[in-house]
Coordinates of C-alpha atoms in Angstrom, one line a residue:
M11 CA -52.5 -87.7 -114.5
P12 CA -49.7 -86.0 -112.7
T13 CA -48.7 -84.2 -115.9
V14 CA -52.2 -82.6 -116.2
A15 CA -51.8 -80.3 -113.3
P16 CA -48.8 -78.4 -114.7
L17 CA -50.5 -78.0 -118.1
R18 CA -53.7 -76.7 -116.5
L19 CA -51.6 -74.3 -114.4
A20 CA -49.9 -73.0 -117.5
F21 CA -53.3 -72.5 -119.3
L22 CA -54.7 -70.6 -116.3
L23 CA -51.6 -68.4 -116.2
L24 CA -51.9 -67.5 -119.9
L25 CA -55.6 -66.8 -119.5
A26 CA -54.8 -64.5 -116.6
L27 CA -52.1 -62.6 -118.5
A28 CA -54.1 -62.3 -121.7
P29 CA -55.8 -58.8 -122.2
R30 CA -59.5 -59.1 -121.6
P31 CA -62.1 -56.9 -123.3
A32 CA -62.9 -55.1 -120.1
A33 CA -59.2 -54.4 -119.5
L34 CA -58.9 -53.0 -123.0
A35 CA -61.9 -50.8 -122.5
A36 CA -60.6 -49.5 -119.2
S37 CA -57.2 -48.7 -120.8
D38 CA -58.9 -46.9 -123.7
R39 CA -60.9 -44.9 -121.4
A40 CA -57.8 -44.0 -119.4
A41 CA -56.0 -43.1 -122.6
L42 CA -58.8 -40.8 -123.8
L43 CA -58.9 -39.0 -120.4
A44 CA -55.1 -38.6 -120.5
F45 CA -55.6 -37.2 -124.0
R46 CA -58.0 -34.6 -122.8
A47 CA -55.9 -33.7 -119.8
S48 CA -52.9 -33.0 -122.1
L49 CA -54.9 -30.3 -124.0
S50 CA -55.2 -26.7 -123.0
P51 CA -57.9 -25.8 -120.5
P52 CA -60.3 -24.2 -123.1
S53 CA -59.9 -27.4 -125.3
R54 CA -60.9 -29.6 -122.4
A55 CA -64.3 -27.9 -122.2
A56 CA -65.1 -29.1 -125.8
L57 CA -64.7 -32.7 -124.5
A58 CA -67.0 -32.3 -121.5
S59 CA -69.1 -35.3 -122.7
W60 CA -66.2 -37.6 -121.9
R61 CA -67.5 -38.7 -118.5
G62 CA -68.8 -42.0 -117.1
P63 CA -68.1 -45.3 -118.7
L64 CA -66.6 -45.3 -122.2
S65 CA -69.4 -45.3 -124.8
S66 CA -70.4 -44.0 -128.2
S67 CA -72.0 -41.0 -126.6
W68 CA -68.5 -39.6 -126.0
L69 CA -67.9 -36.9 -128.6
G70 CA -66.0 -38.1 -131.7
V71 CA -65.6 -41.7 -130.4
S72 CA -66.6 -44.7 -132.4
L73 CA -66.3 -48.1 -130.8
H74 CA -65.5 -51.6 -132.1
P75 CA -68.7 -53.7 -132.0
P76 CA -68.8 -56.2 -129.1
A77 CA -67.4 -59.7 -129.8
S78 CA -70.6 -61.3 -128.5
T79 CA -73.8 -60.5 -126.6
G80 CA -73.2 -59.4 -123.1
A81 CA -69.5 -58.8 -123.6
A82 CA -67.6 -56.0 -122.0
P83 CA -67.7 -52.5 -123.6
P84 CA -65.6 -52.6 -126.9
S85 CA -62.5 -50.6 -127.5
V86 CA -62.1 -47.4 -129.5
A87 CA -62.1 -47.9 -133.3
E88 CA -62.2 -44.2 -134.5
L89 CA -61.5 -40.9 -133.0
A90 CA -62.8 -37.9 -135.0
L91 CA -62.4 -34.4 -133.4
P92 CA -62.1 -32.0 -136.4
G93 CA -62.7 -28.3 -136.1
L94 CA -63.0 -28.0 -132.3
N95 CA -60.1 -25.5 -132.0
L96 CA -58.2 -28.0 -129.8
S97 CA -54.8 -26.5 -128.8
G98 CA -51.6 -27.6 -127.1
Q99 CA -49.1 -30.2 -128.0
L100 CA -50.2 -33.2 -130.1
P101 CA -50.9 -35.9 -127.3
A102 CA -48.9 -38.7 -128.9
A103 CA -48.3 -40.8 -125.7
P104 CA -52.0 -41.2 -124.8
L105 CA -52.9 -41.9 -128.4
A106 CA -50.3 -44.7 -128.6
L107 CA -52.3 -46.6 -125.9
L108 CA -55.4 -46.9 -128.2
R109 CA -54.0 -50.1 -129.6
R110 CA -57.0 -51.0 -131.8
L111 CA -57.5 -47.5 -133.2
L112 CA -58.2 -47.6 -137.0
A113 CA -58.9 -43.9 -137.9
L114 CA -57.7 -40.7 -136.2
D115 CA -59.0 -37.3 -137.4
L116 CA -57.7 -34.2 -135.6
S117 CA -57.9 -31.9 -138.5
S118 CA -58.7 -28.2 -138.4
N119 CA -57.5 -27.6 -134.9
A120 CA -54.5 -25.7 -133.4
L121 CA -52.4 -28.6 -132.3
S122 CA -48.6 -28.1 -132.4
G123 CA -45.5 -30.1 -131.9
E124 CA -43.5 -32.5 -134.2
L125 CA -44.8 -35.6 -135.9
P126 CA -44.4 -38.7 -133.7
C127 CA -43.5 -42.2 -134.7
S128 CA -45.4 -43.8 -131.8
L129 CA -49.0 -43.7 -133.0
P130 CA -50.9 -47.0 -133.0
R131 CA -49.6 -49.4 -135.6
S132 CA -53.2 -50.4 -136.3
L133 CA -54.0 -47.0 -137.9
L134 CA -55.5 -47.1 -141.4
D135 CA -56.5 -43.4 -141.8
L136 CA -54.6 -40.5 -140.3
D137 CA -55.7 -36.9 -140.8
L138 CA -53.7 -34.1 -139.0
S139 CA -54.3 -31.4 -141.6
R140 CA -54.8 -27.7 -140.9
N141 CA -53.0 -27.6 -137.6
A142 CA -49.7 -26.0 -136.4
L143 CA -47.4 -29.0 -136.6
F144 CA -43.8 -28.2 -137.4
G145 CA -40.4 -29.8 -138.0
A146 CA -39.6 -32.5 -140.6
V147 CA -41.5 -35.5 -141.8
P148 CA -39.7 -38.3 -140.0
T149 CA -38.4 -41.2 -142.0
C150 CA -39.7 -43.6 -139.4
L151 CA -43.3 -42.5 -139.9
P152 CA -44.1 -45.0 -142.7
A153 CA -42.5 -47.9 -141.0
S154 CA -44.4 -47.2 -137.7
L155 CA -47.8 -47.3 -139.6
P156 CA -47.4 -50.4 -141.8
A157 CA -51.2 -50.7 -142.6
L158 CA -51.8 -47.0 -143.4
R159 CA -54.2 -46.3 -146.2
S160 CA -54.5 -42.5 -146.1
L161 CA -52.2 -39.8 -144.7
N162 CA -53.2 -36.1 -144.7
L163 CA -50.6 -33.7 -143.2
S164 CA -51.6 -30.7 -145.4
A165 CA -51.7 -27.1 -144.2
N166 CA -49.3 -27.3 -141.3
A167 CA -45.8 -25.7 -140.8
L168 CA -43.8 -28.8 -141.8
R169 CA -40.4 -27.9 -143.4
F170 CA -37.0 -29.2 -144.4
P171 CA -36.3 -31.6 -147.3
L172 CA -38.0 -35.0 -147.4
S173 CA -35.5 -37.8 -146.9
P174 CA -34.7 -39.6 -150.2
R175 CA -35.3 -42.8 -148.2
L176 CA -38.8 -41.8 -147.3
S177 CA -41.0 -44.6 -148.8
F178 CA -44.6 -45.5 -147.9
P179 CA -46.1 -49.0 -147.9
V180 CA -48.0 -50.3 -150.9
S181 CA -51.3 -50.1 -148.9
L182 CA -51.3 -46.3 -149.0
T183 CA -53.9 -44.9 -151.3
A184 CA -53.8 -41.2 -150.5
L185 CA -50.8 -39.0 -149.5
D186 CA -51.4 -35.3 -149.0
L187 CA -48.5 -33.1 -147.8
S188 CA -49.6 -30.0 -149.6
R189 CA -49.5 -26.4 -148.2
N190 CA -46.4 -26.8 -146.0
A191 CA -42.9 -25.5 -146.5
L192 CA -41.2 -28.7 -147.5
A193 CA -38.1 -28.2 -149.6
G194 CA -35.5 -30.1 -151.6
S195 CA -36.2 -32.7 -154.2
V196 CA -39.2 -34.9 -154.4
P197 CA -38.2 -38.4 -153.1
P198 CA -37.4 -40.7 -156.1
R199 CA -39.4 -43.6 -154.7
I200 CA -42.3 -42.2 -152.7
V201 CA -43.8 -45.7 -152.5
A202 CA -41.9 -48.9 -151.7
D203 CA -43.0 -50.8 -154.8
P204 CA -44.5 -48.8 -157.7
D205 CA -45.7 -51.9 -159.5
T206 CA -47.8 -53.1 -156.7
S207 CA -48.7 -49.7 -155.2
N208 CA -52.3 -48.8 -154.5
L209 CA -51.6 -45.0 -154.4
L210 CA -54.4 -43.1 -156.1
L211 CA -53.7 -39.5 -154.9
L212 CA -50.4 -37.8 -154.5
D213 CA -50.6 -34.1 -153.5
L214 CA -47.3 -32.2 -152.9
S215 CA -48.6 -28.9 -154.1
H216 CA -47.9 -25.5 -152.4
N217 CA -44.5 -26.3 -151.1
R218 CA -40.9 -25.4 -152.0
F219 CA -39.8 -28.5 -153.8
S220 CA -37.2 -27.9 -156.5
S221 CA -35.2 -29.8 -159.0
E222 CA -36.9 -32.0 -161.6
I223 CA -40.0 -34.2 -161.4
P224 CA -38.6 -37.7 -160.6
A225 CA -39.2 -40.2 -163.3
G226 CA -40.2 -42.7 -160.6
I227 CA -43.5 -40.9 -160.2
T228 CA -44.5 -42.0 -163.7
A229 CA -44.0 -45.6 -162.6
I230 CA -46.8 -45.4 -160.1
R231 CA -49.4 -46.6 -162.6
S232 CA -52.2 -46.7 -160.1
L233 CA -52.2 -42.8 -159.8
Q234 CA -55.4 -41.1 -160.5
G235 CA -54.6 -37.6 -159.1
L236 CA -51.1 -36.0 -159.2
F237 CA -50.8 -32.5 -157.8
L238 CA -47.4 -30.8 -157.8
A239 CA -48.5 -27.2 -158.4
D240 CA -47.0 -24.1 -156.8
N241 CA -43.5 -25.4 -156.2
Q242 CA -40.2 -24.5 -157.8
L243 CA -39.8 -27.6 -160.0
S244 CA -37.8 -27.2 -163.2
G245 CA -36.8 -29.2 -166.2
E246 CA -39.2 -30.9 -168.6
I247 CA -42.4 -32.8 -168.0
P248 CA -41.3 -36.5 -167.9
I249 CA -41.8 -38.3 -171.2
G250 CA -43.2 -41.3 -169.3
I251 CA -46.2 -39.2 -168.0
G252 CA -48.3 -41.1 -170.6
N253 CA -47.7 -44.3 -168.7
L254 CA -50.3 -43.1 -166.1
T255 CA -53.2 -44.5 -167.9
Y256 CA -55.5 -44.1 -164.9
L257 CA -54.7 -40.5 -164.3
Q258 CA -57.7 -38.2 -164.1
A259 CA -56.2 -35.0 -162.7
L260 CA -52.7 -33.6 -163.4
D261 CA -51.7 -30.2 -162.0
L262 CA -48.2 -29.0 -162.6
S263 CA -49.1 -25.3 -162.7
H264 CA -47.0 -22.4 -161.3
N265 CA -43.6 -24.0 -161.5
R266 CA -40.5 -23.4 -163.7
L267 CA -41.1 -26.3 -166.1
S268 CA -39.7 -25.8 -169.7
G269 CA -39.8 -27.6 -173.0
I270 CA -42.8 -28.7 -174.9
V271 CA -46.1 -30.2 -173.9
P272 CA -45.3 -33.8 -174.4
A273 CA -47.4 -35.7 -177.0
G274 CA -47.3 -38.6 -174.5
L275 CA -50.0 -36.9 -172.5
A276 CA -52.5 -38.4 -175.0
G277 CA -51.8 -41.7 -173.2
C278 CA -53.6 -40.3 -170.2
F279 CA -56.8 -40.8 -172.0
Q280 CA -58.9 -40.7 -168.8
L281 CA -57.8 -37.1 -168.0
L282 CA -60.5 -34.8 -166.7
Y283 CA -58.3 -31.9 -165.5
L284 CA -55.0 -30.8 -167.0
R285 CA -53.4 -27.7 -165.5
L286 CA -50.0 -26.6 -166.8
G287 CA -50.3 -22.8 -166.5
G288 CA -47.7 -20.5 -165.1
N289 CA -44.6 -22.3 -166.4
R290 CA -42.1 -21.7 -169.3
L291 CA -43.5 -24.3 -171.7
S292 CA -43.1 -23.5 -175.4
G293 CA -43.8 -25.0 -178.8
A294 CA -47.2 -25.5 -180.5
L295 CA -50.3 -27.1 -179.1
R296 CA -50.2 -30.8 -179.8
P297 CA -53.0 -32.1 -182.1
E298 CA -52.5 -35.4 -180.3
L299 CA -54.4 -34.0 -177.4
D300 CA -57.6 -34.6 -179.2
A301 CA -57.4 -38.1 -177.7
L302 CA -58.4 -36.6 -174.4
D303 CA -62.1 -36.6 -175.2
S304 CA -63.1 -36.7 -171.5
L305 CA -61.1 -33.6 -170.7
K306 CA -63.1 -30.9 -168.8
V307 CA -60.4 -28.4 -167.8
L308 CA -57.5 -27.3 -169.9
D309 CA -55.3 -24.6 -168.5
L310 CA -52.1 -23.8 -170.4
S311 CA -52.1 -20.1 -169.5
N312 CA -49.0 -17.9 -169.0
N313 CA -46.5 -19.9 -170.9
Q314 CA -44.8 -19.4 -174.3
I315 CA -47.1 -21.6 -176.4
S316 CA -47.1 -20.5 -180.1
G317 CA -48.7 -21.5 -183.3
E318 CA -52.4 -21.8 -184.0
I319 CA -55.2 -23.7 -182.2
P320 CA -55.1 -27.0 -184.1
L321 CA -58.4 -28.2 -185.7
P322 CA -58.1 -31.7 -184.2
L323 CA -58.7 -30.2 -180.8
A324 CA -62.3 -30.2 -181.9
G325 CA -62.4 -33.7 -180.6
C326 CA -62.2 -32.5 -177.0
R327 CA -66.0 -32.0 -176.9
S328 CA -66.2 -32.3 -173.1
L329 CA -64.2 -29.2 -172.4
E330 CA -65.9 -26.8 -169.9
V331 CA -63.0 -24.6 -168.9
V332 CA -60.3 -23.5 -171.4
N333 CA -57.6 -21.0 -170.4
L334 CA -54.9 -20.3 -173.1
S335 CA -54.3 -16.7 -172.1
G336 CA -50.9 -15.1 -171.9
N337 CA -49.2 -17.1 -174.7
K338 CA -48.1 -16.4 -178.3
I339 CA -50.9 -18.1 -180.1
T340 CA -51.5 -16.7 -183.6
G341 CA -53.9 -17.1 -186.5
E342 CA -57.6 -16.7 -186.6
L343 CA -60.0 -18.2 -184.1
S344 CA -60.1 -21.8 -185.0
G345 CA -63.4 -23.6 -185.8
A346 CA -62.3 -26.2 -183.3
V347 CA -63.5 -23.9 -180.5
A348 CA -67.0 -23.9 -181.9
K349 CA -67.2 -27.6 -181.2
W350 CA -66.7 -27.1 -177.4
Q351 CA -70.4 -26.7 -176.8
S352 CA -70.1 -27.4 -173.1
L353 CA -67.9 -24.3 -172.5
R354 CA -68.4 -22.3 -169.3
F355 CA -65.2 -20.4 -169.4
L356 CA -63.0 -19.4 -172.3
S357 CA -60.0 -17.1 -172.1
L358 CA -57.7 -16.4 -175.0
A359 CA -56.5 -13.1 -173.7
G360 CA -53.0 -11.8 -174.3
N361 CA -52.2 -13.7 -177.4
Q362 CA -51.6 -12.6 -181.0
L363 CA -54.9 -13.8 -182.5
S364 CA -56.2 -11.9 -185.5
G365 CA -58.9 -11.8 -188.1
Q366 CA -62.6 -11.2 -187.5
L367 CA -64.7 -12.5 -184.6
P368 CA -66.7 -15.5 -185.9
D369 CA -70.5 -15.4 -185.9
W370 CA -70.7 -18.3 -183.4
M371 CA -68.7 -16.4 -180.8
F372 CA -71.6 -16.0 -178.3
S373 CA -73.3 -19.3 -179.3
F374 CA -72.4 -21.4 -176.3
P375 CA -75.4 -22.5 -174.1
T376 CA -73.6 -22.4 -170.7
L377 CA -70.9 -19.8 -171.4
Q378 CA -70.2 -17.7 -168.3
W379 CA -66.8 -16.0 -169.0
L380 CA -65.5 -14.9 -172.4
D381 CA -62.2 -13.0 -172.5
L382 CA -60.6 -12.2 -175.9
S383 CA -58.8 -9.1 -174.8
C384 CA -55.4 -8.0 -175.8
N385 CA -55.3 -9.6 -179.2
R386 CA -55.5 -8.2 -182.8
F387 CA -59.1 -8.9 -183.7
V388 CA -60.6 -6.6 -186.4
G389 CA -64.0 -5.9 -187.9
F390 CA -67.3 -5.7 -186.2
I391 CA -68.7 -7.3 -183.0
P392 CA -70.9 -10.2 -184.3
D393 CA -74.6 -9.3 -184.1
G394 CA -76.1 -12.6 -183.3
G395 CA -76.2 -15.5 -180.8
F396 CA -76.7 -13.3 -177.8
N397 CA -79.8 -15.2 -176.6
V398 CA -78.1 -18.6 -176.6
S399 CA -76.2 -18.5 -173.2
A400 CA -78.7 -19.0 -170.4
V401 CA -76.1 -17.5 -168.0
F402 CA -75.4 -14.4 -170.0
N403 CA -79.1 -13.8 -170.2
G404 CA -79.8 -14.3 -166.5
R405 CA -81.9 -17.4 -167.0
G406 CA -79.8 -19.6 -164.7
G407 CA -78.2 -22.8 -165.9
G408 CA -74.7 -22.0 -164.5
Q409 CA -73.0 -24.0 -161.8
G410 CA -71.3 -22.3 -158.9
I411 CA -72.0 -18.7 -160.1
P412 CA -71.3 -16.3 -157.2
S413 CA -73.7 -13.5 -156.3
E414 CA -70.8 -11.1 -156.5
A415 CA -68.4 -10.7 -159.5
V416 CA -65.2 -12.5 -158.8
L417 CA -62.3 -10.8 -160.5
P418 CA -59.9 -12.3 -161.4
P419 CA -61.7 -15.7 -161.7
E420 CA -60.6 -18.6 -159.6
L421 CA -60.6 -22.3 -160.3
F422 CA -60.3 -24.9 -157.6
V423 CA -59.9 -28.6 -158.4
S424 CA -60.7 -30.8 -155.5
A425 CA -59.8 -34.4 -154.7
T426 CA -61.3 -36.5 -151.9
M427 CA -60.9 -40.2 -151.1
D428 CA -63.9 -42.4 -150.6
M429 CA -62.1 -44.8 -148.3
P430 CA -64.7 -47.6 -148.1
G431 CA -64.8 -47.9 -151.8
R432 CA -61.2 -46.8 -152.4
Q433 CA -62.3 -44.4 -155.0
L434 CA -60.9 -40.9 -155.8
E435 CA -63.7 -38.3 -156.2
L436 CA -62.7 -35.3 -158.3
G437 CA -64.5 -32.1 -159.0
Y438 CA -63.9 -28.4 -159.7
D439 CA -65.3 -25.1 -158.5
L440 CA -65.3 -22.1 -160.9
Q441 CA -65.7 -18.8 -159.1
A442 CA -66.0 -16.1 -161.8
A443 CA -68.3 -13.3 -162.8
T444 CA -70.5 -13.5 -165.8
S445 CA -68.3 -11.6 -168.1
I446 CA -67.4 -10.5 -171.7
D447 CA -64.1 -8.8 -172.3
L448 CA -63.2 -7.7 -175.9
S449 CA -60.9 -4.8 -174.8
R450 CA -57.6 -3.9 -176.5
N451 CA -58.3 -5.1 -179.9
E452 CA -59.0 -3.3 -183.2
L453 CA -62.8 -3.7 -183.4
R454 CA -64.9 -1.2 -185.3
G455 CA -68.5 -0.3 -185.9
E456 CA -71.3 0.1 -183.4
I457 CA -72.1 -1.8 -180.2
P458 CA -74.8 -4.3 -181.1
E459 CA -78.1 -3.8 -179.3
G460 CA -78.2 -7.6 -178.5
L461 CA -74.9 -7.3 -176.5
V462 CA -76.4 -4.9 -174.0
A463 CA -79.6 -6.9 -173.8
M464 CA -78.0 -9.8 -171.9
K465 CA -79.4 -9.2 -168.5
G466 CA -77.1 -11.7 -166.7
L467 CA -73.8 -9.9 -167.4
Q468 CA -71.9 -8.6 -164.4
Y469 CA -68.8 -7.4 -166.3
L470 CA -68.6 -5.8 -169.8
N471 CA -65.4 -4.4 -171.2
L472 CA -65.1 -3.0 -174.7
S473 CA -62.4 -0.4 -174.0
C474 CA -59.5 0.5 -176.3
N475 CA -61.0 -0.3 -179.6
Y476 CA -62.3 1.9 -182.5
L477 CA -66.0 1.6 -181.8
D478 CA -68.3 4.4 -182.9
G479 CA -71.9 5.3 -182.9
Q480 CA -74.0 5.9 -179.8
I481 CA -74.1 3.9 -176.6
P482 CA -77.2 1.7 -176.9
S483 CA -80.0 2.9 -174.7
G484 CA -80.7 -0.7 -173.5
V485 CA -77.5 -0.7 -171.4
G486 CA -79.6 0.8 -168.6
G487 CA -81.5 -2.5 -168.4
M488 CA -78.5 -4.6 -167.4
G489 CA -79.6 -4.9 -163.8
R490 CA -76.8 -7.1 -162.6
L491 CA -74.0 -5.2 -164.3
Q492 CA -71.2 -4.3 -161.8
T493 CA -68.5 -3.1 -164.2
L494 CA -69.0 -1.2 -167.5
D495 CA -66.0 0.0 -169.5
F496 CA -66.4 1.6 -172.9
S497 CA -63.4 4.0 -172.6
H498 CA -60.9 4.9 -175.3
N499 CA -63.3 4.5 -178.3
G500 CA -65.0 6.9 -180.6
L501 CA -68.5 6.7 -179.2
S502 CA -70.7 9.8 -179.6
G503 CA -74.1 11.1 -178.5
E504 CA -75.5 11.5 -175.1
V505 CA -75.0 9.3 -172.0
P506 CA -78.1 7.1 -171.8
P507 CA -80.1 8.1 -168.7
G508 CA -80.5 4.5 -167.7
I509 CA -76.8 4.2 -166.7
A510 CA -77.4 6.6 -163.8
A511 CA -80.1 4.4 -162.5
M512 CA -78.1 1.1 -162.4
T513 CA -78.0 0.3 -158.7
E514 CA -75.5 -2.6 -158.9
L515 CA -72.9 -0.7 -160.9
E516 CA -69.6 -0.3 -159.1
V517 CA -67.2 0.6 -161.8
L518 CA -68.0 2.9 -164.8
N519 CA -65.6 4.2 -167.4
L520 CA -66.8 6.1 -170.5
S521 CA -63.7 8.3 -170.7
Y522 CA -62.0 9.4 -173.9
N523 CA -64.8 9.1 -176.3
S524 CA -66.7 11.8 -178.2
L525 CA -69.7 11.9 -176.0
S526 CA -71.7 15.1 -175.7
G527 CA -74.8 16.8 -174.3
P528 CA -76.0 17.1 -170.8
L529 CA -75.6 14.5 -168.1
P530 CA -78.6 12.7 -166.6
T531 CA -80.3 14.8 -164.0
T532 CA -80.1 12.1 -161.3
D533 CA -77.2 11.7 -158.9
G534 CA -76.3 8.2 -160.1
L535 CA -73.1 9.3 -161.8
Q536 CA -71.8 11.3 -158.9
K537 CA -70.1 8.2 -157.4
F538 CA -68.0 7.7 -160.6
P539 CA -65.5 10.6 -160.7
G540 CA -63.5 10.7 -163.9
A541 CA -65.8 8.3 -165.6
L542 CA -66.4 10.9 -168.4
A543 CA -63.0 12.4 -168.6
G544 CA -61.8 13.2 -172.1
N545 CA -65.3 14.0 -173.5
P546 CA -65.2 17.8 -174.0
G547 CA -68.7 17.9 -175.3
I548 CA -70.2 16.8 -172.0
C549 CA -71.9 19.5 -169.9
S550 CA -73.9 19.6 -166.8
G551 CA -76.3 22.0 -165.1
E552 CA -78.5 24.8 -166.5
G553 CA -75.6 26.2 -168.5
C554 CA -76.0 23.4 -171.1
S555 CA -76.9 25.0 -174.5
A556 CA -79.1 23.4 -177.1
D557 CA -76.0 23.0 -179.3
A558 CA -74.3 21.0 -176.6
R559 CA -77.0 18.4 -176.7
M560 CA -76.0 17.4 -180.2
P561 CA -73.3 14.9 -180.9
E562 CA -69.9 16.5 -181.7
G563 CA -70.0 15.5 -185.3
K564 CA -73.4 17.1 -185.9
R565 CA -72.4 20.2 -184.0
E566 CA -69.3 20.7 -186.1
G567 CA -71.4 20.2 -189.3
S568 CA -73.9 22.8 -188.1
N569 CA -71.0 25.3 -187.5
R570 CA -69.7 24.8 -191.0
R571 CA -73.2 25.4 -192.5
S572 CA -73.5 28.6 -190.4
W573 CA -70.6 30.2 -192.2
L574 CA -73.0 30.3 -195.2
G575 CA -76.3 30.7 -193.5
G576 CA -75.5 32.9 -190.5
W577 CA -74.7 32.3 -186.8
H578 CA -77.4 31.6 -184.3
K579 CA -78.2 34.9 -182.6
E580 CA -79.6 33.3 -179.4
N581 CA -76.2 31.8 -178.7
G582 CA -74.5 35.3 -178.4
W583 CA -73.2 35.4 -182.0
V584 CA -73.9 38.1 -184.6
S585 CA -75.2 37.6 -188.1
L586 CA -73.0 37.6 -191.2
A587 CA -74.2 41.1 -192.3
A588 CA -73.4 42.6 -189.0
F589 CA -70.0 40.9 -189.2
C590 CA -69.3 42.5 -192.6
I591 CA -70.4 45.9 -191.5
S592 CA -68.3 45.8 -188.4
T593 CA -65.3 44.7 -190.5
M594 CA -65.6 47.5 -193.1
T595 CA -66.2 50.2 -190.4
S596 CA -63.1 49.1 -188.5
F597 CA -61.0 49.2 -191.7
Y598 CA -62.0 52.8 -192.7
V599 CA -61.7 54.2 -189.1
S600 CA -58.2 52.8 -188.9
L601 CA -57.3 54.2 -192.4
A602 CA -58.6 57.7 -191.5
T603 CA -56.7 57.7 -188.2
L604 CA -53.5 56.8 -190.0
L605 CA -53.8 59.5 -192.7
C606 CA -54.6 62.3 -190.1
S607 CA -51.2 61.8 -188.4
P608 CA -48.4 63.9 -190.1
K609 CA -45.7 61.4 -189.0
A610 CA -47.7 58.5 -190.4
R611 CA -48.2 60.4 -193.8
N612 CA -44.5 61.2 -194.1
F613 CA -43.6 57.6 -193.3
V614 CA -46.1 56.1 -195.8
F615 CA -45.6 58.5 -198.7
R616 CA -41.8 59.1 -198.3
P617 CA -39.9 58.7 -201.6
A618 CA -38.0 55.4 -202.0
R619 CA -34.2 55.5 -202.0
L620 CA -32.4 53.1 -204.2
E621 CA -29.1 51.8 -202.9
Y622 CA -26.5 50.0 -204.8

């Protein structure tokens, strides 16, 4: 029995020293009040609800559930204060006292300072994006947060190279350091153990990273989204990229990558979004890419890709956005394109494509943007399929079509993490006008009536071709059209009156054609100075003659016939008989005057002298 008293005393001492729920709640309340006090005065007003006992009524505060009925108030589990314009230094010290904090979201504020290594070790999700944090990413950060699942530090002012020893725990599923000023090389081992890593999303885009893409990234086989766009990366795309069999989004655009598009990309058979534009890639399009039958977005624009569009690419039937502009692609328009029936956006501009436009060119049900400009297409504009696209014809059916024409078009690929299910959710947003651009080719013939019957078009450009005939009168019915460019062709006839009544039209260019006749009497064309430059047959006002109302070709033909049939007297010209009489009279009067002058007679009739 004597030994029981010391044991009981030790137990009571441990019980007294152990942190109780009420004590935890009190310390969390004090930590939050200290957090608020460290902010700027205007920011404290946004947290005016933080008064009284700690509860879930405090703005942005989520609590752990009580351990049992009647227990003391629980501690803070989540603190979410995004977009409140909080300013001042990041309050690291008070946050460190929230020892059971699982999620911290202070995104979209104006917090400054450097990243601390003293945040609660219990943190699973940390979002400090879109603030004003500066300095380097400390090497101690991963070690101080061993259970971290997601880290978002995007859109700050972080700079300096990342340490080559920077390595995050295998529990991390999403790492976003995009839109900073981070420089140097990408760390060779961004995660501690690539084989057991759970990393699904790696976004280092919009920084200043240089050197080559480390081969170690291709060892993180769990990756579903890899974004390295808008850096200064060089070298070739790693051959092992095909090892990422779970990859759904790959964006390496706007770097300095060279070499060919690796055939190993076909190993990423779950790819939905592939963006390699704005690099220095060369070689031909790989037919092996037909294995990517789930691909929705293919962007290889502004490279040095050559050769023809391979027929096997017809297997990519899920394609919705295709941008191959600004390359050196040759040959005729491949029949593979006709199989992409889900197309919303197709740009083949700035290549060396030739031949005639196929009949199926406009036969895509959801097509919103078609750009074939700056190629070598010849022949006529196909006269068919104009009523297929619901978007072109203003019947809806397009996704994300803006009310105003967006030029140039913009494409955004988004990636968000569903943390409870640990799933990466991908999507894209296409911001583009409903547009057809066939400019700077060698097309001939007349403009089809069906082309100007598409009521949903916002942008139509047929400039710099060899089109002739008259402008179809139906163009005035294109009520949504904002840009119309038919310049530098051989169009004739009058300007359709309906053009002057187009209320949405912002840009009009009909210059350097053979248009003639009077302008429409309304004032609708007054806001387009220079729109009719280089059309000498155009006239305006009451001085327009009946002859000026005819196309230039007909007017010239009428003039040629008048040499035989007489000039029109009402236009100020004399008849052919009057012309002959005037000519003969002038001749004889001049001859009589010459002979009546003695000096003139001596000069004309003087004897000729022969000289040897």
